[in-house]
PDB file of C-alpha atoms and ligand atoms in Angstrom:
ATOM      1  CA  UNK A   1      44.164  43.616 -13.072  1.00 92.00           C
ATOM      2  CA  UNK A   2      43.787  46.338 -14.979  1.00 98.00           C
ATOM      3  CA  UNK A   3      42.818  45.779 -18.357  1.00 98.00           C
ATOM      4  CA  UNK A   4      43.867  47.271 -21.729  1.00 98.00           C
ATOM      5  CA  UNK A   5      42.665  47.233 -25.898  1.00 98.00           C
ATOM      6  CA  UNK A   6      45.727  46.273 -27.884  1.00 99.00           C
ATOM      7  CA  UNK A   7      45.660  47.339 -32.361  1.00 99.00           C
ATOM      8  CA  UNK A   8      47.284  44.987 -33.941  1.00 99.00           C
ATOM      9  CA  UNK A   9      47.182  47.792 -37.121  1.00 98.00           C
ATOM     10  CA  UNK A  10      47.317  47.006 -40.613  1.00 98.00           C
ATOM     11  CA  UNK A  11      50.877  47.835 -41.698  1.00 98.00           C
ATOM     12  CA  UNK A  12      51.687  44.931 -38.413  1.00 98.00           C
ATOM     13  CA  UNK A  13      48.729  42.070 -40.209  1.00 98.00           C
ATOM     14  CA  UNK A  14      50.559  43.178 -43.927  1.00 98.00           C
ATOM     15  CA  UNK A  15      54.031  42.061 -43.125  1.00 97.00           C
ATOM     16  CA  UNK A  16      53.528  39.547 -40.868  1.00 98.00           C
ATOM     17  CA  UNK A  17      54.824  40.276 -37.226  1.00 98.00           C
ATOM     18  CA  UNK A  18      51.388  39.337 -36.051  1.00 98.00           C
ATOM     19  CA  UNK A  19      52.875  36.250 -34.145  1.00 98.00           C
ATOM     20  CA  UNK A  20      56.385  38.243 -33.074  1.00 98.00           C
ATOM     21  CA  UNK A  21      53.713  41.232 -30.622  1.00 98.00           C
ATOM     22  CA  UNK A  22      51.708  38.499 -29.347  1.00 98.00           C
ATOM     23  CA  UNK A  23      54.814  36.419 -28.403  1.00 98.00           C
ATOM     24  CA  UNK A  24      55.858  39.998 -27.533  1.00 98.00           C
ATOM     25  CA  UNK A  25      52.684  40.985 -25.201  1.00 98.00           C
ATOM     26  CA  UNK A  26      52.361  37.170 -23.882  1.00 97.00           C
ATOM     27  CA  UNK A  27      56.676  36.822 -22.561  1.00 97.00           C
ATOM     28  CA  UNK A  28      55.452  40.142 -19.940  1.00 97.00           C
ATOM     29  CA  UNK A  29      52.384  38.170 -18.550  1.00 97.00           C
ATOM     30  CA  UNK A  30      49.494  40.002 -20.482  1.00 98.00           C
ATOM     31  CA  UNK A  31      46.987  38.234 -20.215  1.00 98.00           C
ATOM     32  CA  UNK A  32      44.437  38.114 -24.064  1.00 98.00           C
ATOM     33  CA  UNK A  33      40.639  38.361 -22.980  1.00 98.00           C
ATOM     34  CA  UNK A  34      39.318  37.954 -26.305  1.00 98.00           C
ATOM     35  CA  UNK A  35      41.167  39.054 -30.073  1.00 98.00           C
ATOM     36  CA  UNK A  36      39.447  39.272 -33.124  1.00 98.00           C
ATOM     37  CA  UNK A  37      40.535  40.469 -36.692  1.00 98.00           C
ATOM     38  CA  UNK A  38      38.167  42.476 -38.512  1.00 98.00           C
ATOM     39  CA  UNK A  39      39.165  45.689 -41.240  1.00 98.00           C
ATOM     40  CA  UNK A  40      37.261  48.458 -40.761  1.00 98.00           C
ATOM     41  CA  UNK A  41      35.588  50.927 -42.577  1.00 98.00           C
ATOM     42  CA  UNK A  42      36.533  54.473 -42.853  1.00 98.00           C
ATOM     43  CA  UNK A  43      33.554  56.034 -40.328  1.00 98.00           C
ATOM     44  CA  UNK A  44      34.176  52.948 -37.973  1.00 98.00           C
ATOM     45  CA  UNK A  45      38.601  54.219 -37.490  1.00 98.00           C
ATOM     46  CA  UNK A  46      36.928  58.085 -37.473  1.00 98.00           C
ATOM     47  CA  UNK A  47      34.426  57.287 -34.572  1.00 98.00           C
ATOM     48  CA  UNK A  48      37.860  55.190 -33.222  1.00 98.00           C
ATOM     49  CA  UNK A  49      39.768  57.813 -33.124  1.00 98.00           C
ATOM     50  CA  UNK A  50      37.345  60.360 -32.462  1.00 98.00           C
ATOM     51  CA  UNK A  51      39.583  61.727 -29.509  1.00 97.00           C
ATOM     52  CA  UNK A  52      42.134  63.081 -32.314  1.00 98.00           C
ATOM     53  CA  UNK A  53      39.334  64.619 -34.863  1.00 98.00           C
ATOM     54  CA  UNK A  54      41.355  68.018 -34.689  1.00 98.00           C
ATOM     55  CA  UNK A  55      43.559  66.940 -35.575  1.00 98.00           C
ATOM     56  CA  UNK A  56      46.258  67.237 -38.764  1.00 98.00           C
ATOM     57  CA  UNK A  57      46.545  64.260 -39.199  1.00 98.00           C
ATOM     58  CA  UNK A  58      42.940  62.253 -38.713  1.00 98.00           C
ATOM     59  CA  UNK A  59      42.309  61.815 -41.613  1.00 98.00           C
ATOM     60  CA  UNK A  60      45.574  60.082 -43.072  1.00 98.00           C
ATOM     61  CA  UNK A  61      45.508  58.140 -39.914  1.00 98.00           C
ATOM     62  CA  UNK A  62      41.521  57.563 -40.105  1.00 98.00           C
ATOM     63  CA  UNK A  63      42.121  55.896 -44.106  1.00 98.00           C
ATOM     64  CA  UNK A  64      45.216  53.859 -42.469  1.00 98.00           C
ATOM     65  CA  UNK A  65      43.271  52.347 -40.365  1.00 98.00           C
ATOM     66  CA  UNK A  66      40.877  51.561 -42.046  1.00 98.00           C
ATOM     67  CA  UNK A  67      43.116  50.140 -45.022  1.00 98.00           C
ATOM     68  CA  UNK A  68      43.554  46.268 -44.136  1.00 98.00           C
ATOM     69  CA  UNK A  69      42.752  43.895 -41.593  1.00 98.00           C
ATOM     70  CA  UNK A  70      43.853  44.461 -38.285  1.00 99.00           C
ATOM     71  CA  UNK A  71      44.583  42.431 -34.500  1.00 99.00           C
ATOM     72  CA  UNK A  72      41.914  43.455 -32.151  1.00 99.00           C
ATOM     73  CA  UNK A  73      42.990  41.935 -28.285  1.00 98.00           C
ATOM     74  CA  UNK A  74      41.304  42.943 -24.884  1.00 98.00           C
ATOM     75  CA  UNK A  75      45.038  42.655 -22.489  1.00 98.00           C
ATOM     76  CA  UNK A  76      44.533  41.394 -18.557  1.00 98.00           C
ATOM     77  CA  UNK A  77      47.201  42.196 -16.786  1.00 98.00           C
ATOM     78  CA  UNK A  78      48.893  44.770 -13.314  1.00 97.00           C
ATOM     79  CA  UNK A  79      49.255  47.733 -14.125  1.00 98.00           C
ATOM     80  CA  UNK A  80      48.226  46.695 -17.828  1.00 98.00           C
ATOM     81  CA  UNK A  81      47.686  50.315 -19.556  1.00 98.00           C
ATOM     82  CA  UNK A  82      50.937  51.060 -18.750  1.00 98.00           C
ATOM     83  CA  UNK A  83      53.437  48.038 -18.933  1.00 98.00           C
ATOM     84  CA  UNK A  84      51.186  47.843 -22.525  1.00 98.00           C
ATOM     85  CA  UNK A  85      52.688  51.905 -23.669  1.00 98.00           C
ATOM     86  CA  UNK A  86      56.666  50.232 -21.991  1.00 98.00           C
ATOM     87  CA  UNK A  87      56.002  47.315 -24.755  1.00 98.00           C
ATOM     88  CA  UNK A  88      55.242  49.592 -27.757  1.00 98.00           C
ATOM     89  CA  UNK A  89      57.615  52.066 -27.167  1.00 98.00           C
ATOM     90  CA  UNK A  90      56.420  55.451 -27.954  1.00 98.00           C
ATOM     91  CA  UNK A  91      54.302  57.098 -30.267  1.00 98.00           C
ATOM     92  CA  UNK A  92      57.452  58.286 -32.934  1.00 98.00           C
ATOM     93  CA  UNK A  93      59.847  55.078 -33.350  1.00 98.00           C
ATOM     94  CA  UNK A  94      63.179  57.692 -33.381  1.00 98.00           C
ATOM     95  CA  UNK A  95      62.377  57.806 -29.825  1.00 98.00           C
ATOM     96  CA  UNK A  96      61.101  54.018 -29.074  1.00 98.00           C
ATOM     97  CA  UNK A  97      63.298  52.950 -26.235  1.00 98.00           C
ATOM     98  CA  UNK A  98      65.317  50.143 -27.481  1.00 98.00           C
ATOM     99  CA  UNK A  99      63.288  46.212 -27.639  1.00 97.00           C
ATOM    100  CA  UNK A 100      59.835  47.822 -27.716  1.00 98.00           C
ATOM    101  CA  UNK A 101      56.844  46.905 -30.878  1.00 98.00           C
ATOM    102  CA  UNK A 102      57.900  50.418 -32.716  1.00 98.00           C
ATOM    103  CA  UNK A 103      61.728  50.653 -31.601  1.00 98.00           C
ATOM    104  CA  UNK A 104      62.002  47.486 -33.555  1.00 98.00           C
ATOM    105  CA  UNK A 105      59.434  47.161 -36.288  1.00 98.00           C
ATOM    106  CA  UNK A 106      57.599  50.834 -37.487  1.00 97.00           C
ATOM    107  CA  UNK A 107      58.182  52.283 -40.554  1.00 92.00           C
ATOM    108  CA  UNK A 108      56.910  55.605 -40.012  1.00 95.00           C
ATOM    109  CA  UNK A 109      55.321  57.719 -37.301  1.00 98.00           C
ATOM    110  CA  UNK A 110      51.370  57.522 -38.390  1.00 98.00           C
ATOM    111  CA  UNK A 111      52.562  53.572 -39.753  1.00 98.00           C
ATOM    112  CA  UNK A 112      53.799  52.468 -36.224  1.00 98.00           C
ATOM    113  CA  UNK A 113      52.100  48.689 -35.510  1.00 98.00           C
ATOM    114  CA  UNK A 114      50.503  49.489 -32.884  1.00 98.00           C
ATOM    115  CA  UNK A 115      48.481  50.525 -31.097  1.00 98.00           C
ATOM    116  CA  UNK A 116      47.531  50.554 -27.145  1.00 98.00           C
ATOM    117  CA  UNK A 117      44.955  52.750 -24.687  1.00 98.00           C
ATOM    118  CA  UNK A 118      46.624  55.227 -22.569  1.00 98.00           C
ATOM    119  CA  UNK A 119      44.569  54.955 -19.625  1.00 98.00           C
ATOM    120  CA  UNK A 120      40.938  53.366 -17.822  1.00 98.00           C
ATOM    121  CA  UNK A 121      38.711  55.756 -19.418  1.00 98.00           C
ATOM    122  CA  UNK A 122      39.863  55.501 -22.896  1.00 98.00           C
ATOM    123  CA  UNK A 123      40.537  51.502 -21.930  1.00 98.00           C
ATOM    124  CA  UNK A 124      36.671  51.066 -21.340  1.00 98.00           C
ATOM    125  CA  UNK A 125      35.481  53.317 -24.387  1.00 98.00           C
ATOM    126  CA  UNK A 126      37.783  51.396 -26.576  1.00 98.00           C
ATOM    127  CA  UNK A 127      37.467  48.181 -25.755  1.00 98.00           C
ATOM    128  CA  UNK A 128      33.561  48.335 -25.546  1.00 98.00           C
ATOM    129  CA  UNK A 129      33.999  49.673 -29.048  1.00 98.00           C
ATOM    130  CA  UNK A 130      35.038  46.689 -30.209  1.00 98.00           C
ATOM    131  CA  UNK A 131      33.818  43.587 -27.654  1.00 98.00           C
ATOM    132  CA  UNK A 132      31.238  43.606 -25.733  1.00 97.00           C
ATOM    133  CA  UNK A 133      30.799  41.845 -22.023  1.00 94.00           C
ATOM    134  CA  UNK A 134      30.021  38.189 -23.753  1.00 96.00           C
ATOM    135  CA  UNK A 135      33.446  38.188 -26.298  1.00 97.00           C
ATOM    136  CA  UNK A 136      35.203  38.540 -22.747  1.00 96.00           C
ATOM    137  CA  UNK A 137      37.245  36.092 -20.724  1.00 95.00           C
ATOM    138  CA  UNK A 138      36.565  35.681 -17.175  1.00 86.00           C
TER     139      UNK A 138
HETATM  140  P1  ADP B   1      49.814  56.504 -29.021  1.00 84.19           P
HETATM  141  O1  ADP B   1      48.910  56.024 -31.009  1.00 84.19           O
HETATM  142  O2  ADP B   1      51.508  56.330 -28.922  1.00 84.19           O
HETATM  143  O3  ADP B   1      48.627  56.839 -28.111  1.00 84.19           O
HETATM  144  P2  ADP B   1      48.801  59.256 -30.248  1.00 84.19           P
HETATM  145  O4  ADP B   1      46.970  58.373 -29.170  1.00 84.19           O
HETATM  146  O5  ADP B   1      49.548  60.237 -29.688  1.00 84.19           O
HETATM  147  O6  ADP B   1      49.353  58.311 -30.612  1.00 84.19           O
HETATM  148  O7  ADP B   1      48.284  59.129 -31.457  1.00 84.19           O
HETATM  149  C1  ADP B   1      47.252  57.887 -32.377  1.00 84.19           C
HETATM  150  C2  ADP B   1      48.296  57.386 -33.794  1.00 84.19           C
HETATM  151  O8  ADP B   1      48.116  58.820 -34.253  1.00 84.19           O
HETATM  152  C3  ADP B   1      49.782  57.564 -33.635  1.00 84.19           C
HETATM  153  O9  ADP B   1      49.510  55.870 -32.840  1.00 84.19           O
HETATM  154  C4  ADP B   1      50.162  57.954 -34.893  1.00 84.19           C
HETATM  155  O10 ADP B   1      49.456  56.133 -35.438  1.00 84.19           O
HETATM  156  C5  ADP B   1      49.864  58.927 -35.811  1.00 84.19           C
HETATM  157  N1  ADP B   1      49.947  59.732 -34.830  1.00 84.19           N
HETATM  158  C6  ADP B   1      50.261  60.909 -34.345  1.00 84.19           C
HETATM  159  N2  ADP B   1      51.319  61.279 -34.484  1.00 84.19           N
HETATM  160  C7  ADP B   1      51.828  61.751 -36.017  1.00 84.19           C
HETATM  161  C8  ADP B   1      51.982  62.107 -36.541  1.00 84.19           C
HETATM  162  N3  ADP B   1      52.086  63.580 -35.275  1.00 84.19           N
HETATM  163  N4  ADP B   1      52.036  62.135 -37.770  1.00 84.19           N
HETATM  164  C9  ADP B   1      51.526  61.370 -38.741  1.00 84.19           C
HETATM  165  N5  ADP B   1      50.210  60.017 -37.700  1.00 84.19           N
HETATM  166  C10 ADP B   1      50.713  60.687 -36.544  1.00 84.19           C
HETATM  167 MG1   MG B   2      46.686  57.433 -27.919  1.00 84.19          MG
END
């Protein structure tokens, strides 16, 4: 069993598709073992995306990610990291496969509805950024 961090980004929450995203996770056997909703400030978003600090889109991305409430979940399942990234689709929705969340709902390369961890190491960092061990269902 593997765990990964999922975020429904401010655009997804604002557009009322929390339920739609969760439906796709559950129907793909990704079990939700932690969940919360909050609004990050700019500094918190910068800490979360520190790996992208040098990228030209860093300021815009962290501004966007702190612009409204987000839904944060820990997903558990077999190959959860790769499986969830497959369900999300490519970063750029124009390149995302048919039937993926980003293909169906993203409006912009930045405003692409969902976040997902990209490796076991990233997942550990990202889960611990938002949740302590008491908040994870065992
Ligand atoms: P992913 O979210 O698919 O793992 P990255 O980790 O590469 O993608 O990028 C993090 C986030 O930064 C993306 O989800 C997207 O919101 C934003 N982003 C990535 N590339 C660009 C870009 N070229 N222009 C604007 N925003 C971008
Ligand atoms: Mg990434």
